[in-house]
Short mmCIF file of C-alpha atoms and ligand atoms in Angstrom, two decimals:
data_model
loop_
_atom_site.label_atom_id
_atom_site.label_comp_id
_atom_site.label_asym_id
_atom_site.label_seq_id
_atom_site.Cartn_x
_atom_site.Cartn_y
_atom_site.Cartn_z
CA UNK A 120 -157.91 125.19 -86.67
CA UNK A 121 -157.62 121.51 -85.92
CA UNK A 122 -160.45 119.12 -86.76
CA UNK A 123 -160.87 116.31 -84.23
CA UNK A 124 -163.22 113.36 -84.68
CA UNK A 125 -162.28 110.99 -81.85
CA UNK A 126 -163.59 111.66 -78.32
CA UNK A 127 -160.41 110.31 -76.66
CA UNK A 128 -158.22 112.59 -78.78
CA UNK A 129 -160.36 115.63 -77.95
CA UNK A 130 -160.21 114.70 -74.27
CA UNK A 131 -156.41 114.41 -74.36
CA UNK A 132 -156.11 117.84 -76.01
CA UNK A 133 -158.51 119.42 -73.49
CA UNK A 134 -156.58 117.87 -70.61
CA UNK A 135 -153.31 119.29 -71.95
CA UNK A 136 -154.87 122.74 -72.40
CA UNK A 137 -156.02 122.65 -68.79
CA UNK A 138 -152.56 121.63 -67.58
CA UNK A 139 -151.21 124.64 -69.53
CA UNK A 140 -153.73 126.86 -67.70
CA UNK A 141 -155.68 127.66 -70.86
CA UNK A 142 -159.26 128.84 -70.32
CA UNK A 143 -161.48 126.64 -72.53
CA UNK A 144 -164.74 127.95 -74.00
CA UNK A 145 -167.08 125.55 -75.80
CA UNK A 146 -169.92 126.12 -78.25
CA UNK A 147 -172.09 123.08 -79.02
CA UNK A 148 -174.01 122.90 -82.29
CA UNK A 149 -175.60 120.53 -84.77
CA UNK A 150 -173.80 122.33 -87.61
CA UNK A 151 -175.27 124.10 -90.66
CA UNK A 152 -173.62 127.09 -89.03
CA UNK A 153 -175.31 130.48 -89.21
CA UNK A 154 -175.06 133.93 -87.65
CA UNK A 155 -176.62 132.68 -84.39
CA UNK A 156 -173.94 130.02 -83.92
CA UNK A 157 -171.19 132.45 -84.93
CA UNK A 158 -172.36 134.97 -82.32
CA UNK A 159 -171.83 132.25 -79.69
CA UNK A 160 -168.31 131.59 -81.01
CA UNK A 161 -167.61 135.33 -80.82
CA UNK A 162 -168.69 135.38 -77.15
CA UNK A 163 -166.49 132.34 -76.46
CA UNK A 164 -163.57 134.04 -78.26
CA UNK A 165 -163.98 137.12 -76.05
CA UNK A 166 -163.92 135.21 -72.78
CA UNK A 167 -161.71 132.16 -73.34
CA UNK A 168 -158.17 131.54 -74.56
CA UNK A 169 -159.13 128.41 -76.48
CA UNK A 170 -162.41 127.93 -78.33
CA UNK A 171 -163.78 124.48 -79.09
CA UNK A 172 -166.75 124.23 -81.45
CA UNK A 173 -168.62 120.95 -81.55
CA UNK A 174 -170.72 119.80 -84.50
CA UNK A 175 -172.81 116.72 -83.91
CA UNK A 176 -176.31 115.94 -85.16
CA UNK A 177 -177.38 114.02 -82.10
CA UNK A 178 -179.72 111.15 -83.05
CA UNK A 179 -181.01 110.66 -79.50
CA UNK A 180 -182.71 114.07 -79.39
CA UNK A 181 -184.76 113.47 -82.55
CA UNK A 182 -188.19 111.83 -82.42
CA UNK A 183 -189.02 109.03 -84.87
CA UNK A 184 -191.16 111.39 -86.99
CA UNK A 185 -188.55 114.19 -86.96
CA UNK A 186 -185.96 115.35 -89.48
CA UNK A 187 -182.79 113.50 -88.35
CA UNK A 188 -181.99 112.19 -91.83
CA UNK A 189 -182.89 115.39 -93.69
CA UNK A 190 -181.09 117.67 -91.22
CA UNK A 191 -178.62 119.84 -93.24
CA UNK A 192 -174.95 118.78 -92.98
CA UNK A 193 -172.89 121.23 -95.09
CA UNK A 194 -169.62 120.18 -93.45
CA UNK A 195 -167.13 121.90 -95.82
CA UNK A 196 -168.99 125.18 -95.49
CA UNK A 197 -169.06 124.79 -91.68
CA UNK A 198 -165.29 124.20 -91.62
CA UNK A 199 -164.72 127.42 -93.58
CA UNK A 200 -167.03 129.42 -91.28
CA UNK A 201 -165.44 127.98 -88.14
CA UNK A 202 -161.95 128.83 -89.43
CA UNK A 203 -163.02 132.38 -90.27
CA UNK A 204 -164.48 132.72 -86.76
CA UNK A 205 -161.10 131.72 -85.30
CA UNK A 206 -162.23 128.49 -83.71
CA UNK A 207 -159.20 126.60 -82.35
CA UNK A 208 -160.62 123.07 -82.37
CA UNK A 209 -163.58 121.75 -84.31
CA UNK A 210 -164.82 118.55 -82.68
CA UNK A 211 -167.00 116.66 -85.16
CA UNK A 212 -167.41 113.04 -84.10
CA UNK A 213 -169.56 110.49 -85.91
CA UNK A 214 -172.54 108.86 -84.20
CA UNK A 215 -170.67 105.56 -83.75
CA UNK A 216 -167.92 107.10 -81.64
CA UNK A 217 -170.42 108.93 -79.38
CA UNK A 218 -172.86 106.01 -79.08
CA UNK A 219 -170.76 102.88 -79.70
CA UNK A 220 -172.28 99.43 -79.79
CA UNK A 221 -173.78 98.45 -76.44
CA UNK A 222 -174.10 102.09 -75.32
CA UNK A 223 -176.63 102.10 -72.47
CA UNK A 224 -176.68 105.27 -70.36
CA UNK A 225 -179.10 108.19 -70.69
CA UNK A 226 -179.59 111.20 -68.43
CA UNK A 227 -183.20 111.64 -67.33
CA UNK A 228 -184.47 115.21 -66.96
CA UNK A 229 -186.94 116.05 -64.22
CA UNK A 230 -190.16 118.06 -64.47
CA UNK A 231 -188.56 120.93 -66.41
CA UNK A 232 -187.74 118.54 -69.26
CA UNK A 233 -191.25 117.17 -69.46
CA UNK A 234 -193.15 120.42 -69.99
CA UNK A 235 -193.74 122.46 -73.14
CA UNK A 236 -191.12 121.30 -75.71
CA UNK A 237 -190.57 118.18 -73.58
CA UNK A 238 -194.28 117.32 -73.71
CA UNK A 239 -194.46 117.80 -77.51
CA UNK A 240 -191.15 116.03 -78.15
CA UNK A 241 -191.00 113.11 -75.68
CA UNK A 242 -187.44 112.10 -74.84
CA UNK A 243 -185.98 115.14 -76.62
CA UNK A 244 -184.48 116.76 -73.53
CA UNK A 245 -183.12 113.45 -72.21
CA UNK A 246 -181.21 113.22 -75.49
CA UNK A 247 -180.03 116.82 -75.16
CA UNK A 248 -179.02 116.36 -71.51
CA UNK A 249 -177.05 113.22 -72.35
CA UNK A 250 -175.13 114.66 -75.30
CA UNK A 251 -174.40 117.99 -73.56
CA UNK A 252 -173.08 116.14 -70.50
CA UNK A 253 -170.97 113.82 -72.65
CA UNK A 254 -169.58 116.79 -74.58
CA UNK A 255 -168.76 118.53 -71.29
CA UNK A 256 -166.71 115.47 -70.29
CA UNK A 257 -165.01 115.31 -73.68
CA UNK A 258 -164.15 119.01 -74.09
CA UNK A 259 -163.61 119.85 -70.39
CA UNK A 260 -164.64 123.51 -70.75
CA UNK A 261 -164.48 126.26 -68.14
CA UNK A 262 -167.23 128.12 -70.02
CA UNK A 263 -170.01 126.96 -72.28
CA UNK A 264 -172.03 129.35 -74.41
CA UNK A 265 -175.64 128.54 -75.28
CA UNK A 266 -178.24 130.59 -77.14
CA UNK A 267 -181.37 131.96 -75.51
CA UNK A 268 -183.10 130.96 -78.77
CA UNK A 269 -183.57 127.55 -77.10
CA UNK A 270 -184.64 128.96 -73.76
CA UNK A 271 -185.99 125.77 -72.20
CA UNK A 272 -182.87 123.85 -73.29
CA UNK A 273 -180.72 126.53 -71.67
CA UNK A 274 -182.73 126.30 -68.42
CA UNK A 275 -182.29 122.49 -68.45
CA UNK A 276 -178.53 122.81 -68.99
CA UNK A 277 -178.32 125.24 -66.06
CA UNK A 278 -180.25 122.70 -63.98
CA UNK A 279 -177.84 119.88 -64.97
CA UNK A 280 -174.83 122.01 -64.03
CA UNK A 281 -176.43 122.77 -60.67
CA UNK A 282 -177.74 119.26 -59.92
CA UNK A 283 -174.54 117.46 -60.95
CA UNK A 284 -172.16 120.04 -59.41
CA UNK A 285 -170.39 120.65 -62.72
CA UNK A 286 -167.67 123.27 -62.46
CA UNK A 287 -168.66 125.06 -65.67
CA UNK A 288 -169.91 128.62 -66.19
CA UNK A 289 -172.92 128.76 -68.50
CA UNK A 290 -173.12 131.90 -70.64
CA UNK A 291 -176.48 132.83 -72.23
CA UNK A 292 -176.24 134.51 -75.64
CA UNK A 293 -178.93 136.81 -77.10
CA UNK A 294 -181.13 135.67 -80.00
CA UNK A 295 -179.84 136.66 -83.45
CA UNK A 296 -182.64 137.58 -85.85
CA UNK A 297 -183.09 138.16 -89.55
CA UNK A 298 -184.16 141.64 -90.65
CA UNK A 299 -187.82 140.54 -90.54
CA UNK A 300 -187.43 139.55 -86.90
CA UNK A 301 -187.45 135.81 -87.64
CA UNK A 302 -184.93 134.10 -85.33
CA UNK A 303 -182.06 132.65 -87.37
CA UNK A 304 -182.21 128.84 -87.39
CA UNK A 305 -180.70 125.93 -89.36
CA UNK A 306 -184.26 124.77 -90.06
CA UNK A 307 -185.23 128.07 -91.76
CA UNK A 308 -183.90 126.60 -95.04
CA UNK A 309 -186.97 124.34 -95.07
CA UNK A 310 -189.23 127.44 -95.37
CA UNK A 311 -190.49 128.63 -98.77
CA UNK A 312 -190.14 132.38 -99.42
CA UNK A 313 -193.81 132.86 -98.57
CA UNK A 314 -193.53 130.86 -95.32
CA UNK A 315 -190.36 132.72 -94.40
CA UNK A 316 -192.07 136.09 -94.50
CA UNK A 317 -195.16 134.70 -92.72
CA UNK A 318 -192.88 133.27 -89.99
CA UNK A 319 -191.99 136.77 -88.78
CA UNK A 320 -195.41 136.68 -87.04
CA UNK A 321 -193.69 135.04 -84.05
CA UNK A 322 -191.47 138.07 -83.59
CA UNK A 323 -194.46 140.37 -84.11
CA UNK A 324 -196.12 138.45 -81.28
CA UNK A 325 -193.12 139.11 -79.02
CA UNK A 326 -193.28 142.83 -79.91
CA UNK A 327 -197.02 142.83 -79.14
CA UNK A 328 -196.33 141.33 -75.71
CA UNK A 329 -193.65 143.94 -75.07
CA UNK A 330 -196.11 146.71 -75.87
CA UNK A 331 -198.86 145.19 -73.67
CA UNK A 332 -196.49 144.89 -70.71
CA UNK A 333 -195.25 148.46 -71.25
CA UNK A 334 -198.94 149.51 -71.26
CA UNK A 335 -199.27 147.82 -67.83
CA UNK A 336 -201.66 145.12 -69.00
CA UNK A 337 -201.67 142.52 -66.25
CA UNK A 338 -203.44 139.41 -67.58
CA UNK A 339 -200.74 137.35 -69.27
CA UNK A 340 -203.00 134.51 -70.58
CA UNK A 341 -205.13 137.16 -72.34
CA UNK A 342 -202.03 138.62 -74.03
CA UNK A 343 -200.90 135.08 -75.01
CA UNK A 344 -204.39 134.42 -76.49
CA UNK A 345 -204.11 137.59 -78.62
CA UNK A 346 -200.74 136.38 -79.94
CA UNK A 347 -202.19 132.91 -80.72
CA UNK A 348 -204.90 134.70 -82.68
CA UNK A 349 -202.28 136.73 -84.59
CA UNK A 350 -200.44 133.53 -85.52
CA UNK A 351 -203.64 131.64 -86.39
CA UNK A 352 -204.80 134.38 -88.76
CA UNK A 353 -201.49 134.39 -90.67
CA UNK A 354 -201.86 132.25 -93.83
CA UNK A 355 -199.92 128.98 -93.55
CA UNK A 356 -199.23 129.39 -89.81
CA UNK A 357 -200.66 127.49 -86.87
CA UNK A 358 -199.90 128.12 -83.22
CA UNK A 359 -198.70 125.19 -81.09
CA UNK A 360 -198.36 127.07 -77.80
CA UNK A 361 -197.92 130.63 -76.58
CA UNK A 362 -197.35 130.97 -72.85
CA UNK A 363 -195.72 133.23 -70.29
CA UNK A 364 -193.54 131.38 -67.80
CA UNK A 365 -191.32 132.25 -64.88
CA UNK A 366 -187.58 132.23 -65.56
CA UNK A 367 -186.57 129.42 -63.18
CA UNK A 368 -189.09 126.63 -63.45
CA UNK A 369 -190.80 127.52 -66.68
CA UNK A 370 -194.20 127.25 -65.00
CA UNK A 371 -197.08 129.28 -66.49
CA UNK A 372 -197.62 132.72 -64.95
CA UNK A 373 -201.03 134.38 -64.88
CA UNK A 374 -200.57 137.85 -63.47
CA UNK A 375 -197.79 140.36 -63.80
CA UNK A 376 -195.97 141.42 -60.65
CA UNK A 377 -193.97 144.62 -60.72
CA UNK A 378 -190.18 144.11 -60.91
CA UNK A 379 -190.35 140.40 -61.87
CA UNK A 380 -188.99 138.79 -65.03
CA UNK A 381 -191.02 136.62 -67.38
CA UNK A 382 -190.39 134.71 -70.54
CA UNK A 383 -192.88 134.42 -73.36
CA UNK A 384 -192.45 131.10 -75.16
CA UNK A 385 -193.87 130.54 -78.62
CA UNK A 386 -194.03 127.45 -80.83
CA UNK A 387 -195.79 127.49 -84.18
CA UNK A 388 -195.97 125.66 -87.48
CA UNK A 389 -195.27 127.61 -90.66
CA UNK A 390 -196.11 125.19 -93.43
CA UNK A 391 -194.44 121.94 -92.36
CA UNK A 392 -191.73 123.66 -90.31
CA UNK A 393 -192.05 123.91 -86.55
CA UNK A 394 -190.46 127.09 -85.19
CA UNK A 395 -189.78 128.16 -81.62
CA UNK A 396 -189.00 131.63 -80.32
CA UNK A 397 -189.14 133.56 -77.08
CA UNK A 398 -188.74 136.94 -75.46
CA UNK A 399 -187.81 138.05 -71.97
CA UNK A 400 -189.69 140.81 -70.15
CA UNK A 401 -189.31 142.71 -66.94
CA UNK A 402 -192.57 144.12 -65.62
P1 LIG B 247 -178.34 124.08 -82.80
O1 LIG B 247 -177.26 123.87 -83.82
O2 LIG B 247 -179.65 124.51 -83.40
O3 LIG B 247 -178.46 122.92 -81.86
O4 LIG B 247 -177.89 125.32 -81.90
C1 LIG B 247 -176.65 125.34 -81.26
C2 LIG B 247 -176.59 126.52 -80.33
O5 LIG B 247 -176.81 127.73 -81.08
C3 LIG B 247 -177.66 126.50 -79.23
O6 LIG B 247 -177.08 126.99 -78.02
C4 LIG B 247 -178.70 127.45 -79.77
O7 LIG B 247 -179.49 128.05 -78.76
C5 LIG B 247 -177.83 128.48 -80.46
N1 LIG B 247 -178.59 129.24 -81.46
C6 LIG B 247 -179.33 128.74 -82.47
N2 LIG B 247 -179.95 129.73 -83.14
C7 LIG B 247 -179.61 130.89 -82.53
C8 LIG B 247 -179.93 132.26 -82.73
N3 LIG B 247 -180.75 132.65 -83.71
N4 LIG B 247 -179.40 133.18 -81.88
C9 LIG B 247 -178.58 132.79 -80.88
N5 LIG B 247 -178.23 131.52 -80.64
C10 LIG B 247 -178.74 130.57 -81.44
#
């Protein structure tokens, strides 16, 4: 595995790979690699000849009151995990080479980037859109694998690819969970043992929704309210939002229609950690 830190060097390698007709798969992360990230690498490995993993803690997607400076950066451990996962190139630039002095350009998301997570974290998705687009230009992938764990982010990336006519196939990877059901996340290390077991309430909420829909309950806001109640009555947990949305626009849906797909989005605080999760349902 080769470690690359300079955008122009990564670009030159990607260009050469393309000239040699290599299929490039990319996985973009902020590091502190875990089973979720490694499942994405595995999918990339299965469908591409060359796998590029990017690690970059992107300052422009963090709010002023967020954890940019505390975000875990266990680089040596990440290198070992990436090697073991048979990554070909690890692209790990520093902030100065991605946003050099006098950097000025930011991608602006439309309505999809301003709802839900976008409303709670103003500017977050503009930061995500900008870095993902820059990393597309640097790594020149044919395929890019993203986790459904960040469902709204994935929908925004699909929108960028469509709106900007990018010739890249987006692959959506399933959510990897701990045994308790808690979705694996780099931020889970901030949870105390007690908070960690309480945090499985989000997954219990998803299971409750699954049961309600299987039982042909039709009123989605009522199901969401029951889940908010479940979260609110778990010690140390506080619901931020629980909502069913349609798969394309992420607009709230009220009533179930037979044969349609919905996504339940959840955001909650467990102690001082904000967690997001989601589940997909077909009625
Ligand atoms: P992050 O490092 O948190 O920015 O995540 C990088 C990529 O890994 C994104 O595409 C995430 O959706 C994905 N990811 C994070 N956690 C999980 C998980 N538990 N299961 C599947 N994919 C995940």
